[in-house]
Amino acid sequence: MLLLALGMILAAAELFTNAIEWLGDKLNLSHGVVGSILASVGTALPETMIPIIAFIAAAKAADPHAGQDIGIGAVIGAPFMLGTLAMAVTGIACWAYARMGLRDAELRPNIQVAKRDLRYFLIVFPLALLASLLPQAAKPVVGVVLIGLYLAYVWQTIKAENGADDGGDHDALKPLIFAPGRTDGPGWFILSTQLVASLSLLIGGAHLFVVHVTHVASFFGVPPLILALVLAPIATELPEKFNSVVWIRARKDTLALGNITGAMVFQSSIPPAFGLFMSPWTLSRPPVVSSVLAIASTLLIVWSIHRHNALKLRFLLAGGGFYVAFIVAVIFFLR
């Protein structure tokens, strides 16, 4: 069943990337807007429901702690996974495709898009973490601030990317998979149909993956917080970042990276805002350690961009090291 789920996710990624590129083309949006906002939010929204549902269930439960742990773990786990493992997977994909002769080994995203996304992440995520130290009455105020910062990010991204040149990539779009014979571009109905179908397949595949990974974790006695912090983001968020792997193969690096960095901004602002509204938002050691590692990985990438004015592959691959460091810490120190 895990193989079936993975197959569904991979097929959905092909459909989604193809549809979202055409949507951006029809709306005359740059790759920065398409990757950082449309693609990242489109795939992140289903996962946002996991912590919300967990917080609601905790509020109704006799013992709310397990539900709160799952909610907080899911909220913190998504930015952690995106800033470490997803970056590493993107780097590995670029390296592997280069070895196969399908592209060169240098990533060439729009550096300004990457800087803007990562700068916002380094503002909103630490703010969400520090809010755990505040009195309970002040936490919802920070939630409102986080939502405001995300809206400011969306506005700045659209404003900065308005009229941006993507190097003619829009003229080289593959035909819409649901309308292969249309050389003049798809209509809105067939485009919407493919977009909805791809998201439905993506959600279905991710849900199937979650169910079976959860069963495995339960069998081995993994605590709810660790399950939500480590396994849930792998099962729900990482498979959907196969969109980036598809775009890396097509040499659309701004879309590939923006799909991750845009999701980092969304996942470190909107879900934490719900956590601040709906839970005590107290962080134990595992979420704090994973957050510090995610921030460290991001700082390393930002430093490399400022140092080289480019995105070097080795700094993306380093994200995998931060992820492994957390897994080791969980096994030996944090359980």
Coordinates of C-alpha atoms in Angstrom, one line a residue:
M1 CA 0.0 0.0 0.0
L2 CA 2.9 2.3 0.6
L3 CA 4.1 1.8 -3.0
L4 CA 0.5 2.5 -4.2
A5 CA 0.5 5.7 -2.1
L6 CA 3.9 6.8 -3.5
G7 CA 2.7 6.1 -7.1
M8 CA -0.4 8.3 -6.5
I9 CA 1.8 11.1 -5.1
L10 CA 4.2 11.0 -8.0
A11 CA 1.4 11.0 -10.6
A12 CA -0.3 13.8 -8.8
A13 CA 3.0 15.8 -8.8
E14 CA 3.3 15.6 -12.6
L15 CA -0.4 16.7 -13.0
F16 CA 0.0 19.5 -10.5
T17 CA 3.2 21.0 -11.8
N18 CA 1.9 20.9 -15.3
A19 CA -1.4 22.6 -14.3
I20 CA 0.1 25.2 -12.0
E21 CA 2.5 26.4 -14.7
W22 CA -0.4 26.9 -17.1
L23 CA -2.3 28.7 -14.3
G24 CA 0.6 31.0 -13.8
D25 CA 0.9 31.6 -17.5
K26 CA -2.8 32.4 -17.9
L27 CA -2.7 34.8 -15.0
N28 CA 0.6 36.3 -16.3
L29 CA 2.4 35.6 -13.1
S30 CA 6.2 35.1 -12.8
H31 CA 7.8 31.9 -11.6
G32 CA 8.5 33.6 -8.3
V33 CA 4.8 34.1 -7.6
V34 CA 3.8 30.7 -9.0
G35 CA 6.4 28.8 -6.9
S36 CA 6.4 30.7 -3.7
I37 CA 2.6 31.3 -3.4
L38 CA 0.4 29.3 -5.7
A39 CA 2.3 26.0 -5.7
S40 CA 3.5 26.1 -2.0
V41 CA 0.1 27.1 -0.6
G42 CA -1.8 24.8 -2.9
T43 CA 0.0 21.8 -1.6
A44 CA 0.4 23.0 2.1
L45 CA -3.3 23.7 2.8
P46 CA -4.3 20.0 3.2
E47 CA -1.5 19.5 5.8
T48 CA -2.6 22.6 7.7
M49 CA -5.8 20.7 8.6
I50 CA -3.8 18.1 10.6
P51 CA -2.8 20.4 13.6
I52 CA -6.2 22.2 13.5
I53 CA -8.1 19.0 13.8
A54 CA -5.6 17.8 16.6
F55 CA -6.2 21.1 18.5
I56 CA -10.0 20.8 18.2
A57 CA -9.9 17.2 19.3
A58 CA -7.7 18.1 22.3
A59 CA -10.1 20.8 23.4
K60 CA -12.9 18.2 23.6
A61 CA -10.8 15.4 25.1
A62 CA -10.7 14.5 28.8
D63 CA -6.9 14.4 28.5
P64 CA -5.9 17.1 26.0
H65 CA -2.1 16.6 26.2
A66 CA -1.8 13.9 23.4
G67 CA -3.9 16.0 21.0
Q68 CA -1.9 19.1 21.8
D69 CA 1.4 17.3 21.3
I70 CA 0.3 16.0 17.9
G71 CA -0.9 19.5 16.9
I72 CA 2.3 21.3 18.1
G73 CA 4.5 18.5 16.6
A74 CA 2.8 18.9 13.2
V75 CA 3.0 22.7 13.3
I76 CA 6.8 22.7 14.1
G77 CA 7.6 19.6 12.1
A78 CA 6.6 21.0 8.7
P79 CA 9.1 24.0 8.7
F80 CA 11.7 21.7 10.2
M81 CA 11.3 19.1 7.4
L82 CA 11.2 21.8 4.7
G83 CA 14.3 23.6 5.9
T84 CA 16.3 20.5 6.2
L85 CA 15.2 17.3 4.5
A86 CA 13.3 18.9 1.6
M87 CA 16.3 21.1 0.8
A88 CA 18.5 18.1 0.8
V89 CA 16.1 16.1 -1.5
T90 CA 16.1 19.0 -3.9
G91 CA 19.9 19.0 -3.9
I92 CA 20.1 15.3 -4.4
A93 CA 17.6 15.5 -7.3
C94 CA 19.8 18.2 -9.0
W95 CA 22.9 16.1 -8.5
A96 CA 21.2 12.9 -9.8
Y97 CA 19.8 14.5 -12.9
A98 CA 23.2 16.0 -13.7
R99 CA 24.8 12.6 -13.4
M100 CA 22.2 11.2 -15.8
G101 CA 22.9 14.0 -18.2
L102 CA 19.4 15.5 -18.0
R103 CA 20.6 18.9 -16.7
D104 CA 23.7 20.7 -15.4
A105 CA 24.8 20.5 -11.7
E106 CA 24.3 24.2 -10.9
L107 CA 21.0 25.5 -9.5
R108 CA 20.0 28.8 -11.0
P109 CA 16.9 30.1 -9.2
N110 CA 16.0 33.7 -9.0
I111 CA 18.2 34.7 -6.1
Q112 CA 16.0 37.6 -5.0
V113 CA 13.0 35.3 -4.6
A114 CA 15.1 32.9 -2.5
K115 CA 16.4 35.8 -0.3
R116 CA 13.0 37.3 0.2
D117 CA 11.4 33.9 1.2
L118 CA 14.1 32.9 3.5
R119 CA 14.3 36.3 5.1
Y120 CA 10.6 36.2 6.0
F121 CA 11.0 32.7 7.3
L122 CA 13.8 33.8 9.6
I123 CA 11.4 36.5 11.0
V124 CA 8.2 34.6 11.4
F125 CA 9.5 31.3 12.6
P126 CA 11.6 32.6 15.6
L127 CA 8.7 34.9 16.4
A128 CA 6.3 31.9 16.6
L129 CA 8.8 30.1 18.8
L130 CA 9.4 33.0 21.2
A131 CA 5.7 33.4 21.6
S132 CA 5.7 30.2 23.7
L133 CA 7.4 32.2 26.5
L134 CA 4.7 34.9 26.7
P135 CA 1.7 34.9 29.0
Q136 CA -1.3 33.0 27.6
A137 CA -3.3 36.2 27.0
A138 CA -0.6 37.6 24.8
K139 CA -0.2 34.6 22.5
P140 CA -3.3 35.2 20.3
V141 CA -1.9 38.7 19.6
V142 CA 1.3 37.2 18.2
G143 CA -1.0 34.9 16.1
V144 CA -2.6 37.9 14.5
V145 CA 0.9 39.4 13.9
L146 CA 2.0 36.2 12.1
I147 CA -1.0 36.3 9.8
G148 CA -0.3 39.9 9.1
L149 CA 3.3 39.2 8.2
Y150 CA 2.3 36.4 5.9
L151 CA -0.1 38.7 4.1
A152 CA 2.7 41.3 3.8
Y153 CA 4.9 38.6 2.3
V154 CA 2.3 37.7 -0.3
W155 CA 1.8 41.4 -1.2
Q156 CA 5.6 42.0 -1.4
T157 CA 6.1 38.9 -3.5
I158 CA 3.4 39.8 -6.0
K159 CA 4.6 43.5 -6.2
A160 CA 8.3 42.5 -6.6
E161 CA 7.6 39.8 -9.2
N162 CA 5.1 41.8 -11.2
G163 CA 6.4 41.8 -14.8
A164 CA 9.4 39.8 -13.9
D165 CA 11.1 38.0 -16.8
D166 CA 11.4 34.3 -16.5
G167 CA 13.6 33.9 -19.5
G168 CA 10.9 32.8 -21.9
D169 CA 10.0 29.6 -20.0
H170 CA 6.3 30.3 -20.4
D171 CA 6.7 29.9 -24.1
A172 CA 8.1 26.4 -23.7
L173 CA 5.3 24.9 -21.5
K174 CA 4.4 21.4 -22.2
P175 CA 0.8 20.9 -23.3
L176 CA -1.7 20.4 -20.5
I177 CA -1.9 16.7 -19.7
F178 CA -5.7 16.7 -19.8
A179 CA -5.7 18.6 -23.2
P180 CA -2.6 17.3 -25.1
G181 CA -4.0 18.4 -28.5
R182 CA -4.5 22.1 -27.5
T183 CA -1.6 24.0 -29.1
D184 CA -3.1 27.4 -28.2
G185 CA -3.3 26.7 -24.4
P186 CA -6.1 25.1 -22.3
G187 CA -9.4 26.6 -21.4
W188 CA -10.2 27.5 -17.8
F189 CA -12.5 24.5 -17.3
I190 CA -10.1 21.8 -18.3
L191 CA -7.3 23.6 -16.5
S192 CA -9.3 23.7 -13.3
T193 CA -10.3 20.1 -13.7
Q194 CA -6.7 19.0 -13.9
L195 CA -5.7 21.2 -10.9
V196 CA -8.5 19.8 -8.7
A197 CA -7.8 16.2 -9.9
S198 CA -4.1 16.6 -9.1
L199 CA -4.8 18.0 -5.6
S200 CA -7.3 15.3 -4.9
L201 CA -4.9 12.6 -6.0
L202 CA -2.2 14.3 -3.9
I203 CA -4.3 14.4 -0.8
G204 CA -5.5 10.8 -1.3
G205 CA -2.0 9.5 -1.7
A206 CA -0.6 11.5 1.2
H207 CA -3.5 10.3 3.4
L208 CA -2.9 6.7 2.5
F209 CA 0.8 7.2 3.2
V210 CA 0.0 8.7 6.6
V211 CA -2.3 5.9 7.6
H212 CA 0.3 3.2 7.0
V213 CA 3.3 5.1 8.3
T214 CA 1.2 5.8 11.5
H215 CA 0.5 2.1 11.9
V216 CA 4.2 1.3 11.6
A217 CA 5.0 4.0 14.2
S218 CA 2.4 2.7 16.6
F219 CA 3.7 -0.8 16.2
F220 CA 7.1 0.3 17.3
G221 CA 5.8 2.5 20.1
V222 CA 6.8 5.9 18.8
P223 CA 5.4 8.7 21.1
P224 CA 2.7 11.0 19.6
L225 CA 4.9 14.1 19.7
I226 CA 7.7 12.4 17.8
L227 CA 5.3 10.9 15.4
A228 CA 3.8 14.3 14.6
L229 CA 7.2 16.1 14.6
V230 CA 9.1 13.6 12.4
L231 CA 6.9 11.1 10.7
A232 CA 3.8 13.2 9.9
P233 CA 5.7 15.9 7.9
I234 CA 7.6 13.2 6.0
A235 CA 4.3 11.5 5.1
T236 CA 2.3 14.6 4.3
E237 CA 4.6 17.4 3.3
L238 CA 7.7 15.8 1.8
P239 CA 5.9 13.7 -0.9
E240 CA 4.1 16.8 -2.1
K241 CA 7.5 18.4 -2.6
F242 CA 8.1 15.9 -5.4
N243 CA 6.8 18.9 -7.4
S244 CA 10.2 20.4 -6.9
V245 CA 11.9 17.3 -8.1
V246 CA 9.8 17.5 -11.3
W247 CA 10.7 21.1 -11.8
I248 CA 14.4 20.4 -11.1
R249 CA 14.4 17.9 -13.9
A250 CA 12.8 20.6 -16.2
R251 CA 15.5 23.1 -15.1
K252 CA 12.8 25.4 -13.7
D253 CA 14.8 26.1 -10.5
T254 CA 12.9 29.2 -9.4
L255 CA 9.7 27.1 -9.3
A256 CA 11.5 24.2 -7.6
L257 CA 13.0 26.2 -4.8
G258 CA 10.1 28.6 -4.4
N259 CA 7.8 25.6 -3.9
I260 CA 9.9 24.8 -0.8
T261 CA 10.8 28.3 0.5
G262 CA 7.3 29.6 0.0
A263 CA 5.9 26.7 1.9
M264 CA 8.4 27.4 4.7
V265 CA 7.0 31.0 5.1
F266 CA 3.4 29.7 5.0
Q267 CA 4.0 26.8 7.4
S268 CA 5.9 29.0 9.9
S269 CA 3.2 31.6 10.1
I270 CA -0.3 30.4 9.4
P271 CA -0.3 27.0 11.3
P272 CA 1.6 28.5 14.3
A273 CA -1.1 31.3 14.4
F274 CA -3.7 28.6 14.8
G275 CA -1.6 27.0 17.5
L276 CA -1.4 30.3 19.4
F277 CA -5.2 30.7 19.0
M278 CA -6.2 27.2 19.9
S279 CA -3.7 25.7 22.3
P280 CA -1.5 26.6 25.3
W281 CA 1.5 26.7 22.8
T282 CA 4.1 25.4 25.2
L283 CA 7.1 23.8 23.5
S284 CA 9.0 20.9 25.0
R285 CA 12.6 20.0 24.1
P286 CA 12.0 18.1 20.8
P287 CA 10.2 20.9 19.1
V288 CA 12.7 23.4 20.3
V289 CA 15.7 21.4 19.1
S290 CA 14.2 20.7 15.7
S291 CA 13.4 24.4 15.3
V292 CA 16.9 25.5 16.2
L293 CA 18.3 23.0 13.6
A294 CA 15.8 24.3 10.9
I295 CA 16.9 27.9 11.6
A296 CA 20.6 26.9 11.5
S297 CA 20.1 25.1 8.2
T298 CA 18.3 28.1 6.7
L299 CA 21.0 30.5 8.1
L300 CA 23.7 28.4 6.3
I301 CA 21.8 28.6 3.0
V302 CA 21.3 32.4 3.4
W303 CA 24.9 32.9 4.3
S304 CA 26.0 30.9 1.1
I305 CA 23.7 33.0 -1.0
H306 CA 25.1 36.3 0.3
R307 CA 28.7 34.9 0.1
H308 CA 28.5 33.5 -3.5
N309 CA 25.4 35.4 -4.9
A310 CA 24.3 31.9 -5.9
L311 CA 22.8 28.8 -4.4
K312 CA 25.5 26.2 -4.1
L313 CA 24.4 22.5 -4.1
R314 CA 26.5 21.5 -1.1
F315 CA 24.6 23.9 1.2
L316 CA 21.3 22.3 0.2
L317 CA 22.7 18.9 0.8
A318 CA 23.9 20.0 4.3
G319 CA 20.2 20.2 5.3
G320 CA 20.2 16.4 5.3
G321 CA 22.9 16.5 8.0
F322 CA 20.8 18.7 10.2
Y323 CA 17.8 16.3 9.8
V324 CA 20.0 13.3 10.6
A325 CA 21.3 15.1 13.7
F326 CA 17.8 15.5 15.0
I327 CA 16.9 11.9 14.4
V328 CA 20.0 10.9 16.3
A329 CA 19.0 13.3 19.1
V330 CA 15.5 11.8 19.2
I331 CA 16.8 8.2 19.4
F332 CA 19.4 8.8 22.1
F333 CA 18.4 11.9 24.1
L334 CA 14.9 13.3 23.5
R335 CA 12.5 10.4 23.8

